[in-house]
CSV table of C-alpha atoms in Angstrom, one decimal:
chain,number,residue,atom,x,y,z
A,892,UNK,CA,201.8,-138.9,30.9
A,893,UNK,CA,202.2,-135.4,29.5
A,894,UNK,CA,205.7,-134.5,28.3
A,895,UNK,CA,205.5,-130.7,28.4
A,896,UNK,CA,204.2,-128.7,31.2
A,897,UNK,CA,203.8,-125.0,30.7
A,898,UNK,CA,204.1,-122.4,33.4
A,899,UNK,CA,202.2,-120.3,34.1
A,900,UNK,CA,198.9,-121.8,33.1
A,901,UNK,CA,197.5,-118.2,32.6
A,902,UNK,CA,199.2,-114.9,32.2
A,903,UNK,CA,197.6,-111.4,32.0
A,904,UNK,CA,199.7,-108.4,31.0
A,905,UNK,CA,199.3,-105.0,29.6
A,906,UNK,CA,200.2,-104.0,26.0
A,907,UNK,CA,203.8,-103.1,25.7
A,908,UNK,CA,205.0,-105.4,28.5
A,909,UNK,CA,207.0,-108.6,27.9
A,910,UNK,CA,205.5,-112.0,28.4
A,911,UNK,CA,207.6,-115.0,29.4
A,912,UNK,CA,206.3,-118.6,29.3
A,913,UNK,CA,208.2,-121.7,30.4
A,914,UNK,CA,208.0,-125.3,29.4
A,915,UNK,CA,209.5,-128.3,31.1
A,916,UNK,CA,209.8,-131.8,29.7
A,917,UNK,CA,210.9,-135.1,30.9
A,918,UNK,CA,212.8,-137.1,28.3
A,919,UNK,CA,215.5,-136.5,25.7
A,920,UNK,CA,214.4,-134.5,22.7
A,921,UNK,CA,215.3,-134.0,19.1
A,922,UNK,CA,213.7,-130.6,19.0
A,923,UNK,CA,211.2,-128.4,20.8
A,924,UNK,CA,208.6,-126.3,19.1
A,925,UNK,CA,206.3,-123.5,20.2
A,926,UNK,CA,202.8,-123.0,18.7
A,927,UNK,CA,200.1,-120.4,19.2
A,928,UNK,CA,196.4,-121.1,19.2
A,929,UNK,CA,193.9,-118.3,18.9
A,930,UNK,CA,190.5,-119.0,20.4
A,931,UNK,CA,188.5,-121.3,18.2
A,932,UNK,CA,191.3,-121.7,15.7
A,933,UNK,CA,194.0,-124.2,14.7
A,934,UNK,CA,197.6,-124.1,15.9
A,935,UNK,CA,200.2,-121.9,14.2
A,936,UNK,CA,203.8,-122.8,14.4
A,937,UNK,CA,206.1,-120.1,15.9
A,938,UNK,CA,209.6,-121.4,16.4
A,939,UNK,CA,211.5,-124.7,16.3
A,940,UNK,CA,214.6,-125.0,18.3
A,941,UNK,CA,216.8,-128.1,18.0
A,942,UNK,CA,218.5,-129.9,20.9
A,943,UNK,CA,221.9,-128.5,20.0
A,944,UNK,CA,220.7,-124.9,19.9
A,945,UNK,CA,220.4,-122.7,23.0
A,946,UNK,CA,218.6,-119.7,21.7
A,947,UNK,CA,216.5,-118.6,18.7
A,948,UNK,CA,214.9,-115.3,17.7
A,949,UNK,CA,212.0,-114.6,15.3
A,950,UNK,CA,210.8,-111.0,15.3
A,951,UNK,CA,209.5,-110.2,18.8
A,952,UNK,CA,209.9,-113.8,19.9
A,953,UNK,CA,212.9,-115.3,21.7
A,954,UNK,CA,213.1,-118.9,22.6
A,955,UNK,CA,215.7,-120.5,24.9
A,956,UNK,CA,216.4,-124.1,25.4
A,957,UNK,CA,218.3,-125.7,28.4
A,958,UNK,CA,218.6,-129.4,27.8
A,959,UNK,CA,220.4,-129.9,31.1
A,960,UNK,CA,217.4,-128.6,32.9
A,961,UNK,CA,214.9,-130.0,30.3
A,962,UNK,CA,213.3,-126.6,30.0
A,963,UNK,CA,212.5,-124.0,27.4
A,964,UNK,CA,211.2,-120.4,27.6
A,965,UNK,CA,209.3,-118.3,25.2
A,966,UNK,CA,209.6,-114.5,25.5
A,967,UNK,CA,207.3,-112.2,23.7
A,968,UNK,CA,208.6,-108.6,23.8
A,969,UNK,CA,206.5,-105.5,23.5
A,970,UNK,CA,203.3,-107.5,23.6
A,971,UNK,CA,200.2,-106.5,21.6
A,972,UNK,CA,196.6,-107.2,22.1
A,973,UNK,CA,196.8,-109.5,19.0
A,974,UNK,CA,199.2,-111.7,20.9
A,975,UNK,CA,196.3,-112.8,23.1
A,976,UNK,CA,196.2,-116.6,22.6
A,977,UNK,CA,197.2,-119.9,24.1
A,978,UNK,CA,200.8,-120.9,23.7
A,979,UNK,CA,201.9,-124.5,23.6
A,980,UNK,CA,205.3,-126.1,23.6
A,981,UNK,CA,205.7,-129.5,21.9
A,982,UNK,CA,208.6,-131.8,22.0
A,983,UNK,CA,209.9,-134.2,19.4
A,984,UNK,CA,211.4,-137.0,21.4
A,985,UNK,CA,214.4,-138.9,20.3
A,986,UNK,CA,213.5,-142.3,18.9
A,987,UNK,CA,209.9,-141.5,18.2
A,988,UNK,CA,210.5,-140.2,14.7
A,989,UNK,CA,207.6,-137.9,14.1
A,990,UNK,CA,205.6,-137.9,17.3
A,991,UNK,CA,205.1,-134.4,18.8
A,992,UNK,CA,204.0,-134.3,22.4
A,993,UNK,CA,202.2,-131.2,23.4
A,994,UNK,CA,202.3,-129.4,26.8
A,995,UNK,CA,199.3,-128.1,28.6
A,996,UNK,CA,199.5,-124.6,27.3
A,997,UNK,CA,199.7,-121.1,28.7
A,998,UNK,CA,196.8,-118.8,28.2
A,999,UNK,CA,198.1,-115.2,27.5
A,1000,UNK,CA,195.8,-112.2,27.8
A,1001,UNK,CA,197.2,-108.9,26.7
A,1002,UNK,CA,195.0,-105.9,27.6
A,1003,UNK,CA,195.1,-102.4,26.3
B,1216,UNK,CA,194.9,-121.1,-0.7
B,1217,UNK,CA,194.3,-123.0,2.5
B,1218,UNK,CA,197.3,-125.2,3.2
B,1219,UNK,CA,195.5,-127.7,5.4
B,1220,UNK,CA,191.7,-127.8,5.3
B,1221,UNK,CA,189.2,-129.9,7.2
B,1222,UNK,CA,185.6,-130.6,6.7
B,1223,UNK,CA,183.2,-130.2,8.3
B,1224,UNK,CA,184.1,-127.4,10.6
B,1225,UNK,CA,181.3,-128.3,13.0
B,1226,UNK,CA,179.6,-131.6,13.5
B,1227,UNK,CA,176.8,-132.2,15.9
B,1228,UNK,CA,175.4,-135.8,16.1
B,1229,UNK,CA,173.7,-138.3,18.3
B,1230,UNK,CA,175.4,-141.0,20.3
B,1231,UNK,CA,175.7,-144.2,18.4
B,1232,UNK,CA,176.0,-142.6,15.0
B,1233,UNK,CA,178.9,-143.1,12.5
B,1234,UNK,CA,180.6,-140.0,11.1
B,1235,UNK,CA,183.6,-139.1,9.0
B,1236,UNK,CA,185.8,-136.0,9.0
B,1237,UNK,CA,188.1,-135.2,6.1
B,1238,UNK,CA,191.5,-133.5,5.8
B,1239,UNK,CA,193.3,-132.3,2.7
B,1240,UNK,CA,196.7,-130.6,2.4
B,1241,UNK,CA,198.1,-128.9,-0.7
B,1242,UNK,CA,201.6,-128.5,0.6
B,1243,UNK,CA,203.0,-131.6,-1.0
B,1244,UNK,CA,203.9,-133.0,2.5
B,1245,UNK,CA,204.4,-136.7,3.0
B,1246,UNK,CA,203.2,-137.0,6.6
B,1247,UNK,CA,199.8,-136.3,8.0
B,1248,UNK,CA,198.3,-136.5,11.5
B,1249,UNK,CA,195.1,-136.5,13.5
B,1250,UNK,CA,195.1,-134.9,16.9
B,1251,UNK,CA,192.3,-134.7,19.5
B,1252,UNK,CA,192.0,-131.6,21.7
B,1253,UNK,CA,189.8,-132.0,24.8
B,1254,UNK,CA,187.8,-129.4,26.7
B,1255,UNK,CA,190.9,-128.6,28.8
B,1256,UNK,CA,192.8,-127.7,25.6
B,1257,UNK,CA,195.1,-130.8,26.0
B,1258,UNK,CA,196.2,-131.9,22.5
B,1259,UNK,CA,197.0,-135.5,22.0
B,1260,UNK,CA,198.2,-137.3,18.9
B,1261,UNK,CA,195.9,-140.1,17.6
B,1262,UNK,CA,197.3,-141.2,14.2
B,1263,UNK,CA,200.0,-140.4,11.7
B,1264,UNK,CA,200.5,-141.5,8.1
B,1265,UNK,CA,203.6,-141.2,6.1
B,1266,UNK,CA,203.2,-141.7,2.3
B,1267,UNK,CA,199.8,-143.4,2.9
B,1268,UNK,CA,201.3,-145.8,5.5
B,1269,UNK,CA,200.2,-145.8,9.1
B,1270,UNK,CA,203.3,-145.0,11.3
B,1271,UNK,CA,201.7,-143.9,14.5
B,1272,UNK,CA,198.7,-145.4,16.2
B,1273,UNK,CA,198.2,-144.3,19.7
B,1274,UNK,CA,196.0,-145.9,22.2
B,1275,UNK,CA,192.8,-145.0,20.5
B,1276,UNK,CA,189.6,-147.0,20.5
B,1277,UNK,CA,189.2,-149.1,17.4
B,1278,UNK,CA,186.0,-147.2,16.7
B,1279,UNK,CA,188.3,-144.7,15.2
B,1280,UNK,CA,189.7,-145.7,11.8
B,1281,UNK,CA,191.9,-143.4,9.7
B,1282,UNK,CA,192.2,-143.8,6.0
B,1283,UNK,CA,194.7,-142.2,3.6
B,1284,UNK,CA,193.6,-142.6,0.0
B,1285,UNK,CA,196.6,-140.6,-1.2
B,1286,UNK,CA,199.4,-138.4,0.3
B,1287,UNK,CA,197.3,-135.3,0.3
B,1288,UNK,CA,194.3,-136.7,2.1
B,1289,UNK,CA,193.7,-138.2,5.5
B,1290,UNK,CA,190.2,-139.0,6.7
B,1291,UNK,CA,189.0,-140.1,10.1
B,1292,UNK,CA,185.9,-142.4,10.4
B,1293,UNK,CA,184.3,-142.8,13.8
B,1294,UNK,CA,181.9,-145.6,14.5
B,1295,UNK,CA,179.3,-145.7,17.3
B,1296,UNK,CA,180.0,-142.2,18.6
B,1297,UNK,CA,180.1,-141.7,22.4
B,1298,UNK,CA,179.7,-138.6,24.5
B,1299,UNK,CA,183.4,-138.7,25.3
B,1300,UNK,CA,184.3,-138.3,21.7
B,1301,UNK,CA,183.2,-134.7,21.9
B,1302,UNK,CA,186.3,-132.6,21.2
B,1303,UNK,CA,188.0,-130.6,18.6
B,1304,UNK,CA,189.9,-132.8,16.0
B,1305,UNK,CA,192.9,-131.3,14.3
B,1306,UNK,CA,194.6,-132.5,11.2
B,1307,UNK,CA,198.2,-131.6,10.5
B,1308,UNK,CA,200.8,-132.2,7.8
B,1309,UNK,CA,204.6,-132.2,7.8
B,1310,UNK,CA,207.2,-132.2,5.1
B,1311,UNK,CA,209.9,-134.3,6.9
B,1312,UNK,CA,209.5,-136.4,10.0
B,1313,UNK,CA,211.3,-133.8,12.2
B,1314,UNK,CA,210.0,-130.6,10.8
B,1315,UNK,CA,207.3,-128.1,11.6
B,1316,UNK,CA,203.7,-129.3,11.5
B,1317,UNK,CA,201.0,-127.3,9.8
B,1318,UNK,CA,197.6,-127.5,11.4
B,1319,UNK,CA,194.1,-127.4,9.9
B,1320,UNK,CA,191.4,-125.2,11.5
B,1321,UNK,CA,189.9,-128.1,13.4
B,1322,UNK,CA,186.6,-129.9,13.4
B,1323,UNK,CA,184.4,-129.3,16.4
B,1324,UNK,CA,182.5,-132.5,17.2
B,1325,UNK,CA,179.7,-132.5,19.7
B,1326,UNK,CA,178.0,-135.8,20.5
B,1327,UNK,CA,174.6,-135.5,22.2
């Protein structure tokens, strides 16, 4: 079964607005990672947050992790048209060494 | 200087054929992966090699056979292709077993 479930499945906002995407998972994790995939392209790593961390920032990106609720959120502030892409969370579960389990993705559309 | 490269980018073939797709990384990473992304964008791990040794083998039909001639290369051979094999196949590499994964651009396979 899928580990990560992103919410919402699709999000449409205007340039300049903030976009928030959520990810829920089911088992204990070592870390959680967010990736971006532009249409027809490969995945690009955005942020990795470890299980003992609660928040991380990278430029306009802010990721939070709540291990008690088994959930994470990705916030993109001041969105741009170039942020249009699919965003995936992926969990590295404890005991599985190197196996990343991906969520279903959120399709973000940023319009001018 | 492409970090993770895949060939071919597109592959259109008939049912029953045998085909190979190749992956190379120039990052000096020890671990490489094959993922399959279906039409609904769900990304699922297939195989992983660490230092040329198979460490992850998900429930994949044995028509799929990975081969790692050296740490920088991981190839995927598929025998007797079926319609359901149509998907995008992504290669990825990773330095340590719990670190960020770097993805290739994908190979779009269409089986007719």
